[in-house]
Each structure stands twice: as structure tokens, then as C-alpha cells.
Amino acid sequence: MQKNINIQNKKARFEYEILDKYVAGIQLTGTEIKSIRQSKARITESFCEFNDRGELFVVNMYIEEYAFGHHYNHKPKSERRLLLNKRELKKLEKEVESKGNTIVPLRLFINENGWAKLEIALGKGKKTHDKRQTIKDRDSKRNLDRIKKQFK
């Protein structure tokens, strides 16, 4: 049995206000999927962008080289194409160009069929005061949970 692969980008939820989410397939080579199945990937510094033909690519996603790949290995930080419907791609491209939003990856996982999927989100960058408010809310929730735990 294969273990559950769930690589998350927690930094994205703090840096961006999430407007809309999509699940996209990734075009990978053989050694890339083998490294992902060993949980040897990072998406914290990655982002998504469109090329001149309207295709969506994830940039800066790090997938470690496969240990047994030899000369068939992949480049760790190459651009990888995301697979979405044409309608979804057009909608995302329009949102990014017109309103200045960005597309960030939230989660890299393997679905029940064994395919690698990337959950991406259309996000708008948070201002500094919004980030401070997020920190305050997180701290107050943590304190409330501690108090509740003491009285149980």
C-alpha cells in the first residue's frame, strides 16, 4: 500500500487572501513522480504563470532528484505544465491580467487513482495590517483552546 502524500504550502495561506481554488493535474516525467511518492518535493517558493500560448506552468517547484534515476533523472526546479480545462484556463488568465491577482499552489497530493495533483488558488496579496490581524486571531484562538482544555 502506498502512503498518503500531502505536501502543503502553509505560507501561501498567510501571504495571500484565497479567492478561488482549482485542482490541476501536473505533466511529470517518470523520475519526478517517483520522488513525489517518496515525499521529496517542496512548493513553498513556487508560483504559477501563463506562457504566450495560454498554457499554465508552475515555476520554482522543487522535486528532488530520484536516487536511482542515473542519467534519466529530471531537473529539480524545471517548469512543469498544469493540466486544466480550457474554460478554467481562460477564466484564470482573465483574472490574473485584469485584477492583478496571482496563482499560488496550496497542496501537492496523489489522488486515489495514483495521479499527482496540485491544488492551486487564485489569490490576492495581503497587506501588512491584514497579516497582523491573522496573527492576532490565531493567538486568541490558541489561548481560548488552552483555557477550554484546563476546565475539562
JSON list of N, CA and C in Angstrom, two decimals, residues 8-9 11 18-19 25-26 49 53 62 72 76 81 92 95 120 124 138 150-151:
[
{"chain": "A", "resi": 8, "resn": "GLN", "atom": "N", "xyz": [1.98, 20.49, 1.70]},
{"chain": "A", "resi": 8, "resn": "GLN", "atom": "CA", "xyz": [1.22, 21.73, 1.77]},
{"chain": "A", "resi": 8, "resn": "GLN", "atom": "C", "xyz": [2.12, 22.96, 1.73]},
{"chain": "A", "resi": 9, "resn": "ASN", "atom": "N", "xyz": [1.51, 24.06, 1.32]},
{"chain": "A", "resi": 9, "resn": "ASN", "atom": "CA", "xyz": [2.17, 25.36, 1.29]},
{"chain": "A", "resi": 9, "resn": "ASN", "atom": "C", "xyz": [1.45, 26.26, 2.30]},
{"chain": "A", "resi": 11, "resn": "LYS", "atom": "N", "xyz": [2.61, 28.77, 3.90]},
{"chain": "A", "resi": 11, "resn": "LYS", "atom": "CA", "xyz": [3.00, 30.17, 3.73]},
{"chain": "A", "resi": 11, "resn": "LYS", "atom": "C", "xyz": [2.03, 30.91, 2.80]},
{"chain": "A", "resi": 18, "resn": "ILE", "atom": "N", "xyz": [-7.23, 33.96, -0.22]},
{"chain": "A", "resi": 18, "resn": "ILE", "atom": "CA", "xyz": [-7.64, 32.96, -1.22]},
{"chain": "A", "resi": 18, "resn": "ILE", "atom": "C", "xyz": [-9.03, 33.32, -1.76]},
{"chain": "A", "resi": 19, "resn": "LEU", "atom": "N", "xyz": [-9.13, 33.47, -3.08]},
{"chain": "A", "resi": 19, "resn": "LEU", "atom": "CA", "xyz": [-10.40, 33.82, -3.71]},
{"chain": "A", "resi": 19, "resn": "LEU", "atom": "C", "xyz": [-11.10, 32.62, -4.32]},
{"chain": "A", "resi": 25, "resn": "GLY", "atom": "N", "xyz": [-4.00, 18.78, -12.76]},
{"chain": "A", "resi": 25, "resn": "GLY", "atom": "CA", "xyz": [-3.04, 17.71, -12.95]},
{"chain": "A", "resi": 25, "resn": "GLY", "atom": "C", "xyz": [-1.69, 18.31, -13.31]},
{"chain": "A", "resi": 26, "resn": "ILE", "atom": "N", "xyz": [-0.63, 17.54, -13.16]},
{"chain": "A", "resi": 26, "resn": "ILE", "atom": "CA", "xyz": [0.71, 18.02, -13.48]},
{"chain": "A", "resi": 26, "resn": "ILE", "atom": "C", "xyz": [1.31, 17.07, -14.52]},
{"chain": "A", "resi": 49, "resn": "GLU", "atom": "N", "xyz": [2.35, 30.71, -13.62]},
{"chain": "A", "resi": 49, "resn": "GLU", "atom": "CA", "xyz": [2.26, 31.79, -14.61]},
{"chain": "A", "resi": 49, "resn": "GLU", "atom": "C", "xyz": [1.89, 31.20, -15.97]},
{"chain": "A", "resi": 53, "resn": "ARG", "atom": "N", "xyz": [1.34, 31.06, -25.15]},
{"chain": "A", "resi": 53, "resn": "ARG", "atom": "CA", "xyz": [0.32, 30.23, -25.80]},
{"chain": "A", "resi": 53, "resn": "ARG", "atom": "C", "xyz": [-0.89, 29.97, -24.91]},
{"chain": "A", "resi": 62, "resn": "TYR", "atom": "N", "xyz": [10.15, 22.54, -6.37]},
{"chain": "A", "resi": 62, "resn": "TYR", "atom": "CA", "xyz": [11.34, 21.72, -6.21]},
{"chain": "A", "resi": 62, "resn": "TYR", "atom": "C", "xyz": [10.94, 20.27, -6.02]},
{"chain": "A", "resi": 72, "resn": "TYR", "atom": "N", "xyz": [18.79, 9.30, -16.46]},
{"chain": "A", "resi": 72, "resn": "TYR", "atom": "CA", "xyz": [17.40, 9.57, -16.84]},
{"chain": "A", "resi": 72, "resn": "TYR", "atom": "C", "xyz": [16.73, 10.56, -15.89]},
{"chain": "A", "resi": 76, "resn": "PRO", "atom": "N", "xyz": [15.69, 19.45, -10.95]},
{"chain": "A", "resi": 76, "resn": "PRO", "atom": "CA", "xyz": [14.87, 19.65, -9.74]},
{"chain": "A", "resi": 76, "resn": "PRO", "atom": "C", "xyz": [13.92, 20.85, -9.80]},
{"chain": "A", "resi": 81, "resn": "ARG", "atom": "N", "xyz": [4.10, 21.83, -16.59]},
{"chain": "A", "resi": 81, "resn": "ARG", "atom": "CA", "xyz": [2.81, 22.28, -17.12]},
{"chain": "A", "resi": 81, "resn": "ARG", "atom": "C", "xyz": [1.67, 21.75, -16.27]},
{"chain": "A", "resi": 92, "resn": "LEU", "atom": "N", "xyz": [-8.95, 31.94, -15.44]},
{"chain": "A", "resi": 92, "resn": "LEU", "atom": "CA", "xyz": [-7.81, 32.29, -14.61]},
{"chain": "A", "resi": 92, "resn": "LEU", "atom": "C", "xyz": [-6.94, 33.35, -15.26]},
{"chain": "A", "resi": 95, "resn": "GLU", "atom": "N", "xyz": [-8.56, 36.74, -14.92]},
{"chain": "A", "resi": 95, "resn": "GLU", "atom": "CA", "xyz": [-8.49, 37.24, -13.54]},
{"chain": "A", "resi": 95, "resn": "GLU", "atom": "C", "xyz": [-7.09, 37.76, -13.20]},
{"chain": "A", "resi": 120, "resn": "ILE", "atom": "N", "xyz": [-4.38, 24.50, -6.70]},
{"chain": "A", "resi": 120, "resn": "ILE", "atom": "CA", "xyz": [-3.92, 25.87, -6.88]},
{"chain": "A", "resi": 120, "resn": "ILE", "atom": "C", "xyz": [-5.04, 26.82, -6.47]},
{"chain": "A", "resi": 124, "resn": "LYS", "atom": "N", "xyz": [-5.08, 37.02, -3.75]},
{"chain": "A", "resi": 124, "resn": "LYS", "atom": "CA", "xyz": [-4.75, 38.44, -3.76]},
{"chain": "A", "resi": 124, "resn": "LYS", "atom": "C", "xyz": [-3.83, 38.68, -2.56]},
{"chain": "A", "resi": 138, "resn": "ARG", "atom": "N", "xyz": [-5.11, 34.06, 15.33]},
{"chain": "A", "resi": 138, "resn": "ARG", "atom": "CA", "xyz": [-4.53, 32.75, 15.60]},
{"chain": "A", "resi": 138, "resn": "ARG", "atom": "C", "xyz": [-4.13, 32.64, 17.08]},
{"chain": "A", "resi": 150, "resn": "GLN", "atom": "N", "xyz": [-8.15, 23.46, 30.15]},
{"chain": "A", "resi": 150, "resn": "GLN", "atom": "CA", "xyz": [-7.97, 23.46, 31.61]},
{"chain": "A", "resi": 150, "resn": "GLN", "atom": "C", "xyz": [-9.25, 23.14, 32.35]},
{"chain": "A", "resi": 151, "resn": "PHE", "atom": "N", "xyz": [-10.40, 23.55, 31.82]},
{"chain": "A", "resi": 151, "resn": "PHE", "atom": "CA", "xyz": [-11.67, 23.36, 32.52]},
{"chain": "A", "resi": 151, "resn": "PHE", "atom": "C", "xyz": [-12.36, 22.05, 32.18]}
]
